[in-house]
PDB file of C-alpha atoms in Angstrom:
ATOM      1  CA  MET A  31      24.124   1.389  -5.375  1.00 83.00           C
ATOM      2  CA  ASN A  32      23.842  -0.536  -2.136  1.00 96.00           C
ATOM      3  CA  LYS A  33      20.218  -0.048  -0.975  1.00 98.00           C
ATOM      4  CA  ILE A  34      20.484  -2.168   2.171  1.00 98.00           C
ATOM      5  CA  ARG A  35      19.649  -0.240   5.390  1.00 97.00           C
ATOM      6  CA  PRO A  36      20.802  -1.538   8.788  1.00 96.00           C
ATOM      7  CA  SER A  37      17.425  -1.220  10.478  1.00 96.00           C
ATOM      8  CA  LEU A  38      13.840  -0.368   9.922  1.00 97.00           C
ATOM      9  CA  GLN A  39      14.379   2.669  12.206  1.00 97.00           C
ATOM     10  CA  ASP A  40      17.108   3.924   9.843  1.00 97.00           C
ATOM     11  CA  ALA A  41      14.974   3.364   6.764  1.00 98.00           C
ATOM     12  CA  LEU A  42      12.002   5.239   8.133  1.00 98.00           C
ATOM     13  CA  ALA A  43      13.765   8.064   9.890  1.00 97.00           C
ATOM     14  CA  ASP A  44      12.964  10.855   7.306  1.00 97.00           C
ATOM     15  CA  ILE A  45       9.169  10.183   6.933  1.00 98.00           C
ATOM     16  CA  PRO A  46       7.483  13.469   7.759  1.00 98.00           C
ATOM     17  CA  ASP A  47       4.120  14.303   9.312  1.00 98.00           C
ATOM     18  CA  GLY A  48       1.474  14.396   6.580  1.00 98.00           C
ATOM     19  CA  ALA A  49       3.154  11.882   4.362  1.00 98.00           C
ATOM     20  CA  SER A  50       1.155   9.571   2.029  1.00 98.00           C
ATOM     21  CA  ILE A  51       2.093   5.969   2.394  1.00 98.00           C
ATOM     22  CA  MET A  52       1.077   2.867   0.420  1.00 98.00           C
ATOM     23  CA  ILE A  53       1.063  -0.293   2.474  1.00 98.00           C
ATOM     24  CA  GLY A  54       0.953  -3.686   0.794  1.00 96.00           C
ATOM     25  CA  GLY A  55      -0.965  -6.704   1.986  1.00 93.00           C
ATOM     26  CA  PHE A  56      -4.188  -8.622   1.656  1.00 90.00           C
ATOM     27  CA  GLY A  57      -5.483  -9.954   4.997  1.00 82.00           C
ATOM     28  CA  ASP A  58      -2.220 -10.880   6.703  1.00 84.00           C
ATOM     29  CA  ALA A  59      -0.405 -11.947   3.602  1.00 91.00           C
ATOM     30  CA  GLY A  60       2.245  -9.444   2.520  1.00 93.00           C
ATOM     31  CA  VAL A  61       1.596  -6.960   5.259  1.00 95.00           C
ATOM     32  CA  PRO A  62       4.879  -5.419   6.487  1.00 96.00           C
ATOM     33  CA  PHE A  63       3.811  -5.524  10.152  1.00 95.00           C
ATOM     34  CA  GLU A  64       7.343  -4.899  11.456  1.00 96.00           C
ATOM     35  CA  MET A  65       7.662  -1.846   9.259  1.00 97.00           C
ATOM     36  CA  ILE A  66       4.379  -0.399  10.466  1.00 97.00           C
ATOM     37  CA  ASP A  67       5.521  -0.992  14.070  1.00 96.00           C
ATOM     38  CA  ALA A  68       8.668   0.893  13.342  1.00 97.00           C
ATOM     39  CA  LEU A  69       6.620   3.726  11.916  1.00 98.00           C
ATOM     40  CA  VAL A  70       4.638   3.848  15.143  1.00 97.00           C
ATOM     41  CA  GLU A  71       7.899   4.224  17.064  1.00 97.00           C
ATOM     42  CA  GLN A  72       9.087   6.811  14.558  1.00 97.00           C
ATOM     43  CA  GLY A  73       6.240   9.118  15.377  1.00 96.00           C
ATOM     44  CA  ALA A  74       5.003  10.575  12.052  1.00 97.00           C
ATOM     45  CA  LYS A  75       1.350  11.647  12.246  1.00 97.00           C
ATOM     46  CA  ALA A  76      -1.414  13.063  10.021  1.00 98.00           C
ATOM     47  CA  LEU A  77      -0.716  10.353   7.597  1.00 98.00           C
ATOM     48  CA  THR A  78      -2.624   9.287   4.470  1.00 98.00           C
ATOM     49  CA  ILE A  79      -2.551   5.596   4.227  1.00 98.00           C
ATOM     50  CA  ILE A  80      -3.370   3.792   0.966  1.00 98.00           C
ATOM     51  CA  SER A  81      -4.003   0.062   1.399  1.00 97.00           C
ATOM     52  CA  ASN A  82      -6.452  -2.723   0.688  1.00 95.00           C
ATOM     53  CA  ASN A  83      -8.094  -2.456   4.116  1.00 93.00           C
ATOM     54  CA  ALA A  84      -7.987  -0.441   7.287  1.00 92.00           C
ATOM     55  CA  GLY A  85      -6.567  -3.144   9.509  1.00 88.00           C
ATOM     56  CA  THR A  86      -8.064  -5.371  12.104  1.00 83.00           C
ATOM     57  CA  GLY A  87      -7.568  -5.813  15.865  1.00 86.00           C
ATOM     58  CA  GLU A  88      -4.816  -3.732  17.216  1.00 87.00           C
ATOM     59  CA  GLU A  89      -1.894  -4.351  14.941  1.00 90.00           C
ATOM     60  CA  GLY A  90      -0.608  -3.031  11.646  1.00 93.00           C
ATOM     61  CA  ILE A  91      -2.719  -0.185  10.166  1.00 95.00           C
ATOM     62  CA  ALA A  92      -5.223  -0.549  12.932  1.00 94.00           C
ATOM     63  CA  LYS A  93      -2.575   0.301  15.435  1.00 95.00           C
ATOM     64  CA  LEU A  94      -1.726   3.527  13.552  1.00 96.00           C
ATOM     65  CA  ILE A  95      -5.385   4.474  13.426  1.00 96.00           C
ATOM     66  CA  LYS A  96      -6.012   3.722  17.085  1.00 95.00           C
ATOM     67  CA  LEU A  97      -3.076   5.946  18.025  1.00 96.00           C
ATOM     68  CA  ASP A  98      -4.585   8.792  16.027  1.00 95.00           C
ATOM     69  CA  ARG A  99      -1.684   8.924  13.557  1.00 97.00           C
ATOM     70  CA  VAL A 100      -3.862   8.580  10.367  1.00 98.00           C
ATOM     71  CA  ARG A 101      -5.735  11.555   8.897  1.00 97.00           C
ATOM     72  CA  LYS A 102      -7.080   9.807   5.843  1.00 98.00           C
ATOM     73  CA  ILE A 103      -7.419   6.200   4.615  1.00 97.00           C
ATOM     74  CA  VAL A 104      -7.809   5.198   1.028  1.00 98.00           C
ATOM     75  CA  CYS A 105      -8.907   1.618   0.800  1.00 96.00           C
ATOM     76  CA  SER A 106     -11.417  -0.932  -0.515  1.00 95.00           C
ATOM     77  CA  PHE A 107     -12.458  -2.702   2.739  1.00 93.00           C
ATOM     78  CA  PRO A 108     -12.509  -0.361   5.687  1.00 92.00           C
ATOM     79  CA  ARG A 109     -14.793  -2.541   7.790  1.00 85.00           C
ATOM     80  CA  GLN A 110     -14.022  -6.139   8.582  1.00 77.00           C
ATOM     81  CA  ALA A 111     -14.372  -8.459  11.550  1.00 76.00           C
ATOM     82  CA  ASP A 112     -12.609  -6.801  14.445  1.00 79.00           C
ATOM     83  CA  SER A 113     -12.017  -3.441  12.690  1.00 82.00           C
ATOM     84  CA  LYS A 114     -12.636  -1.540  15.944  1.00 89.00           C
ATOM     85  CA  ALA A 115      -9.954   1.127  15.445  1.00 91.00           C
ATOM     86  CA  PHE A 116     -11.406   2.300  12.099  1.00 93.00           C
ATOM     87  CA  ASP A 117     -15.031   2.070  13.248  1.00 92.00           C
ATOM     88  CA  GLU A 118     -14.477   4.200  16.374  1.00 92.00           C
ATOM     89  CA  ARG A 119     -12.528   7.013  14.676  1.00 93.00           C
ATOM     90  CA  TYR A 120     -14.634   7.136  11.496  1.00 94.00           C
ATOM     91  CA  LEU A 121     -17.920   7.225  13.389  1.00 94.00           C
ATOM     92  CA  LYS A 122     -16.585  10.124  15.505  1.00 94.00           C
ATOM     93  CA  GLY A 123     -15.684  12.046  12.335  1.00 94.00           C
ATOM     94  CA  GLU A 124     -11.952  11.809  13.081  1.00 95.00           C
ATOM     95  CA  LEU A 125     -10.879   9.939  10.087  1.00 96.00           C
ATOM     96  CA  ILE A 126     -11.412  10.708   6.332  1.00 97.00           C
ATOM     97  CA  LEU A 127     -12.328   7.668   4.197  1.00 97.00           C
ATOM     98  CA  ASP A 128     -11.903   7.502   0.453  1.00 97.00           C
ATOM     99  CA  LEU A 129     -13.518   4.246  -0.541  1.00 96.00           C
ATOM    100  CA  VAL A 130     -12.145   2.743  -3.775  1.00 97.00           C
ATOM    101  CA  PRO A 131     -13.316  -0.566  -5.301  1.00 96.00           C
ATOM    102  CA  GLN A 132     -10.549  -3.069  -5.144  1.00 96.00           C
ATOM    103  CA  GLY A 133      -9.986  -3.444  -8.860  1.00 95.00           C
ATOM    104  CA  ASN A 134     -10.001   0.302  -9.299  1.00 97.00           C
ATOM    105  CA  LEU A 135      -7.541   0.609  -6.427  1.00 97.00           C
ATOM    106  CA  ALA A 136      -5.048  -1.740  -7.977  1.00 97.00           C
ATOM    107  CA  GLU A 137      -5.521  -0.238 -11.444  1.00 98.00           C
ATOM    108  CA  ARG A 138      -5.210   3.385 -10.187  1.00 98.00           C
ATOM    109  CA  ILE A 139      -1.932   2.539  -8.423  1.00 98.00           C
ATOM    110  CA  ARG A 140      -0.676   0.642 -11.526  1.00 98.00           C
ATOM    111  CA  ALA A 141      -1.596   3.595 -13.752  1.00 98.00           C
ATOM    112  CA  ALA A 142       0.534   5.938 -11.608  1.00 98.00           C
ATOM    113  CA  GLY A 143       3.533   3.643 -12.073  1.00 97.00           C
ATOM    114  CA  ALA A 144       2.900   3.252 -15.832  1.00 97.00           C
ATOM    115  CA  GLY A 145       2.585   6.892 -16.492  1.00 97.00           C
ATOM    116  CA  ILE A 146      -1.106   6.741 -17.459  1.00 97.00           C
ATOM    117  CA  GLY A 147      -2.858  10.098 -17.006  1.00 97.00           C
ATOM    118  CA  ALA A 148      -6.328   8.609 -16.344  1.00 98.00           C
ATOM    119  CA  PHE A 149      -8.541   5.812 -17.526  1.00 98.00           C
ATOM    120  CA  PHE A 150     -12.231   4.888 -17.983  1.00 98.00           C
ATOM    121  CA  THR A 151     -13.714   1.915 -16.174  1.00 97.00           C
ATOM    122  CA  PRO A 152     -17.289   0.642 -15.829  1.00 97.00           C
ATOM    123  CA  THR A 153     -16.765  -0.087 -12.107  1.00 96.00           C
ATOM    124  CA  ALA A 154     -18.921   2.125  -9.834  1.00 95.00           C
ATOM    125  CA  TYR A 155     -20.937   3.739 -12.632  1.00 97.00           C
ATOM    126  CA  GLY A 156     -24.352   4.634 -11.368  1.00 95.00           C
ATOM    127  CA  THR A 157     -23.374   4.412  -7.726  1.00 96.00           C
ATOM    128  CA  LEU A 158     -22.496   6.983  -5.125  1.00 95.00           C
ATOM    129  CA  LEU A 159     -18.787   6.235  -5.771  1.00 95.00           C
ATOM    130  CA  ALA A 160     -19.152   7.871  -9.186  1.00 96.00           C
ATOM    131  CA  ASP A 161     -20.720  11.180  -7.903  1.00 95.00           C
ATOM    132  CA  GLY A 162     -18.926  14.139  -9.169  1.00 95.00           C
ATOM    133  CA  LYS A 163     -16.724  12.151 -11.591  1.00 96.00           C
ATOM    134  CA  GLU A 164     -16.630  12.465 -15.360  1.00 97.00           C
ATOM    135  CA  THR A 165     -18.573   9.705 -17.179  1.00 97.00           C
ATOM    136  CA  ARG A 166     -18.635   8.673 -20.816  1.00 97.00           C
ATOM    137  CA  GLU A 167     -20.567   6.215 -22.991  1.00 97.00           C
ATOM    138  CA  ILE A 168     -18.210   4.118 -25.141  1.00 97.00           C
ATOM    139  CA  ASP A 169     -19.563   1.551 -27.606  1.00 97.00           C
ATOM    140  CA  GLY A 170     -22.883   1.599 -25.723  1.00 97.00           C
ATOM    141  CA  LYS A 171     -21.387   1.049 -22.303  1.00 97.00           C
ATOM    142  CA  HIS A 172     -21.023   3.546 -19.446  1.00 98.00           C
ATOM    143  CA  TYR A 173     -17.662   4.343 -17.916  1.00 98.00           C
ATOM    144  CA  VAL A 174     -16.245   6.443 -15.059  1.00 98.00           C
ATOM    145  CA  LEU A 175     -12.998   8.428 -15.355  1.00 98.00           C
ATOM    146  CA  GLU A 176     -10.482   7.521 -12.663  1.00 98.00           C
ATOM    147  CA  TYR A 177      -7.146   9.068 -11.920  1.00 98.00           C
ATOM    148  CA  PRO A 178      -3.853   7.507 -10.806  1.00 98.00           C
ATOM    149  CA  ILE A 179      -3.029   7.159  -7.114  1.00 98.00           C
ATOM    150  CA  ARG A 180       0.511   8.077  -6.065  1.00 98.00           C
ATOM    151  CA  ALA A 181       2.266   8.228  -2.732  1.00 98.00           C
ATOM    152  CA  ASP A 182       5.348   9.694  -1.064  1.00 98.00           C
ATOM    153  CA  TYR A 183       6.316   6.208   0.241  1.00 98.00           C
ATOM    154  CA  ALA A 184       5.387   2.564  -0.332  1.00 98.00           C
ATOM    155  CA  PHE A 185       5.902  -0.008   2.422  1.00 98.00           C
ATOM    156  CA  ILE A 186       6.055  -3.514   0.881  1.00 97.00           C
ATOM    157  CA  LYS A 187       7.072  -6.941   2.080  1.00 97.00           C
ATOM    158  CA  ALA A 188       9.070  -9.356  -0.145  1.00 96.00           C
ATOM    159  CA  HIS A 189      10.512 -12.885   0.340  1.00 96.00           C
ATOM    160  CA  LYS A 190      14.019 -12.050  -0.899  1.00 96.00           C
ATOM    161  CA  GLY A 191      15.900  -8.996  -2.059  1.00 97.00           C
ATOM    162  CA  ASP A 192      19.389  -7.961  -2.970  1.00 97.00           C
ATOM    163  CA  ALA A 193      21.543  -4.899  -2.504  1.00 97.00           C
ATOM    164  CA  LEU A 194      20.285  -3.413  -5.840  1.00 98.00           C
ATOM    165  CA  GLY A 195      16.720  -3.634  -4.628  1.00 98.00           C
ATOM    166  CA  ASN A 196      15.547  -6.497  -6.795  1.00 98.00           C
ATOM    167  CA  LEU A 197      12.705  -8.393  -5.155  1.00 98.00           C
ATOM    168  CA  VAL A 198      10.880 -11.700  -5.333  1.00 97.00           C
ATOM    169  CA  TYR A 199       7.789 -12.523  -3.409  1.00 96.00           C
ATOM    170  CA  ARG A 200       6.284 -15.550  -1.730  1.00 94.00           C
ATOM    171  CA  LYS A 201       3.065 -16.692  -3.334  1.00 93.00           C
ATOM    172  CA  THR A 202       0.033 -14.625  -2.545  1.00 93.00           C
ATOM    173  CA  ALA A 203       2.132 -12.279  -0.415  1.00 93.00           C
ATOM    174  CA  ARG A 204       2.885 -10.537  -3.681  1.00 94.00           C
ATOM    175  CA  ASN A 205      -0.601  -8.963  -3.979  1.00 96.00           C
ATOM    176  CA  PHE A 206      -0.278  -5.206  -4.057  1.00 96.00           C
ATOM    177  CA  GLY A 207       3.461  -4.961  -3.622  1.00 97.00           C
ATOM    178  CA  PRO A 208       4.599  -4.818  -7.236  1.00 97.00           C
ATOM    179  CA  VAL A 209       2.219  -2.061  -8.313  1.00 97.00           C
ATOM    180  CA  MET A 210       2.788  -0.025  -5.194  1.00 98.00           C
ATOM    181  CA  ALA A 211       6.542  -0.217  -5.683  1.00 98.00           C
ATOM    182  CA  THR A 212       6.157   1.574  -9.007  1.00 98.00           C
ATOM    183  CA  ALA A 213       3.774   4.301  -7.799  1.00 98.00           C
ATOM    184  CA  ALA A 214       5.707   5.819  -4.846  1.00 98.00           C
ATOM    185  CA  ALA A 215       8.501   8.320  -4.731  1.00 98.00           C
ATOM    186  CA  CYS A 216      10.349   6.179  -2.232  1.00 98.00           C
ATOM    187  CA  THR A 217       9.632   2.467  -1.959  1.00 98.00           C
ATOM    188  CA  ILE A 218      10.975   0.717   1.223  1.00 98.00           C
ATOM    189  CA  ALA A 219      10.970  -3.082   1.176  1.00 98.00           C
ATOM    190  CA  GLN A 220      11.296  -5.414   4.132  1.00 97.00           C
ATOM    191  CA  VAL A 221      12.556  -8.791   3.066  1.00 97.00           C
ATOM    192  CA  SER A 222      12.877 -12.059   4.911  1.00 95.00           C
ATOM    193  CA  GLU A 223      16.315 -12.680   3.366  1.00 95.00           C
ATOM    194  CA  VAL A 224      18.994 -10.525   1.689  1.00 96.00           C
ATOM    195  CA  VAL A 225      20.885 -12.438  -0.941  1.00 97.00           C
ATOM    196  CA  GLY A 226      23.927 -11.556  -2.988  1.00 96.00           C
ATOM    197  CA  VAL A 227      23.607  -9.542  -6.233  1.00 97.00           C
ATOM    198  CA  GLY A 228      23.254 -12.132  -8.985  1.00 95.00           C
ATOM    199  CA  ASP A 229      21.801 -14.795  -6.770  1.00 97.00           C
ATOM    200  CA  LEU A 230      18.208 -14.137  -7.761  1.00 97.00           C
ATOM    201  CA  ASP A 231      17.130 -15.653 -11.062  1.00 96.00           C
ATOM    202  CA  PRO A 232      16.297 -12.730 -13.312  1.00 96.00           C
ATOM    203  CA  GLU A 233      13.253 -14.621 -14.627  1.00 96.00           C
ATOM    204  CA  HIS A 234      11.872 -14.708 -10.993  1.00 95.00           C
ATOM    205  CA  VAL A 235      12.403 -11.081 -10.181  1.00 98.00           C
ATOM    206  CA  VAL A 236       8.975  -9.440  -9.901  1.00 97.00           C
ATOM    207  CA  THR A 237       9.998  -5.917  -8.779  1.00 98.00           C
ATOM    208  CA  PRO A 238      13.187  -4.627 -10.397  1.00 98.00           C
ATOM    209  CA  GLY A 239      15.572  -2.666  -8.219  1.00 98.00           C
ATOM    210  CA  ILE A 240      14.945   0.616 -10.150  1.00 97.00           C
ATOM    211  CA  PHE A 241      11.661   0.953  -8.273  1.00 98.00           C
ATOM    212  CA  VAL A 242      13.108   0.306  -4.805  1.00 98.00           C
ATOM    213  CA  LYS A 243      15.043   2.819  -2.738  1.00 98.00           C
ATOM    214  CA  ARG A 244      15.622   1.020   0.540  1.00 98.00           C
ATOM    215  CA  VAL A 245      15.789  -2.657   1.572  1.00 98.00           C
ATOM    216  CA  VAL A 246      15.751  -3.986   5.189  1.00 97.00           C
ATOM    217  CA  ALA A 247      16.210  -7.578   6.274  1.00 96.00           C
ATOM    218  CA  VAL A 248      13.426  -8.687   8.616  1.00 95.00           C
ATOM    219  CA  PRO A 249      13.488 -12.418   9.300  1.00 87.00           C
ATOM    220  CA  ALA A 250      10.135 -14.177   8.688  1.00 71.00           C
ATOM    221  CA  ALA A 251       7.967 -14.300  11.815  1.00 54.00           C
ATOM    222  CA  GLY A 252       5.397 -16.989  12.429  1.00 47.00           C
ATOM    223  CA  ARG A 253       2.165 -16.765  10.451  1.00 48.00           C
ATOM    224  CA  ARG A 254       3.238 -13.503   8.857  1.00 55.00           C
ATOM    225  CA  THR A 255       4.150 -14.634   5.301  1.00 54.00           C
TER     226      THR A 255
END
């Protein structure tokens, strides 16, 4: 029952080429930068990355893209200030983009964790994002059918965790972490601090340990909350 791994390298050792990986974060908040760096060292390629954005500058997801390790990106905001890595590879036709509105992205991931087969949403109706999808009129309003998004792995960052995998988050660093943890076959959490079993107030636990397979202690670093 002890889910603590001694290092990020150990926790990521079995990730194969072609894996699908959800990566938490919004802006810098909640992004498991150190885990992404460890994935770069690990060497897996042809990855499908599911995240809120495609990274900026030359760190995090942007580093994976720049090094030609990502085959497909599923995200809401692929282009941002300084999103050079995505821009270059996408414009060359070297990267597949699946653009998903942010609310739909969160709900499709949540649906996977909740066991929901599909759901109707008004978001994107009448736009290019609805092309080829089933639509329906319900009570006079038009909806688009969307399916759950699942992944082989989820990389999330939490504030504290215990050996059973229970997690608490720090403020807005929570963002996509909780839903991603429920929607992946193997959730790996990097935490700023590992505490003893029973030390976390059950009322404060956001992600129960049943959804987490591996926990690695990575002390908080600078602005990365």
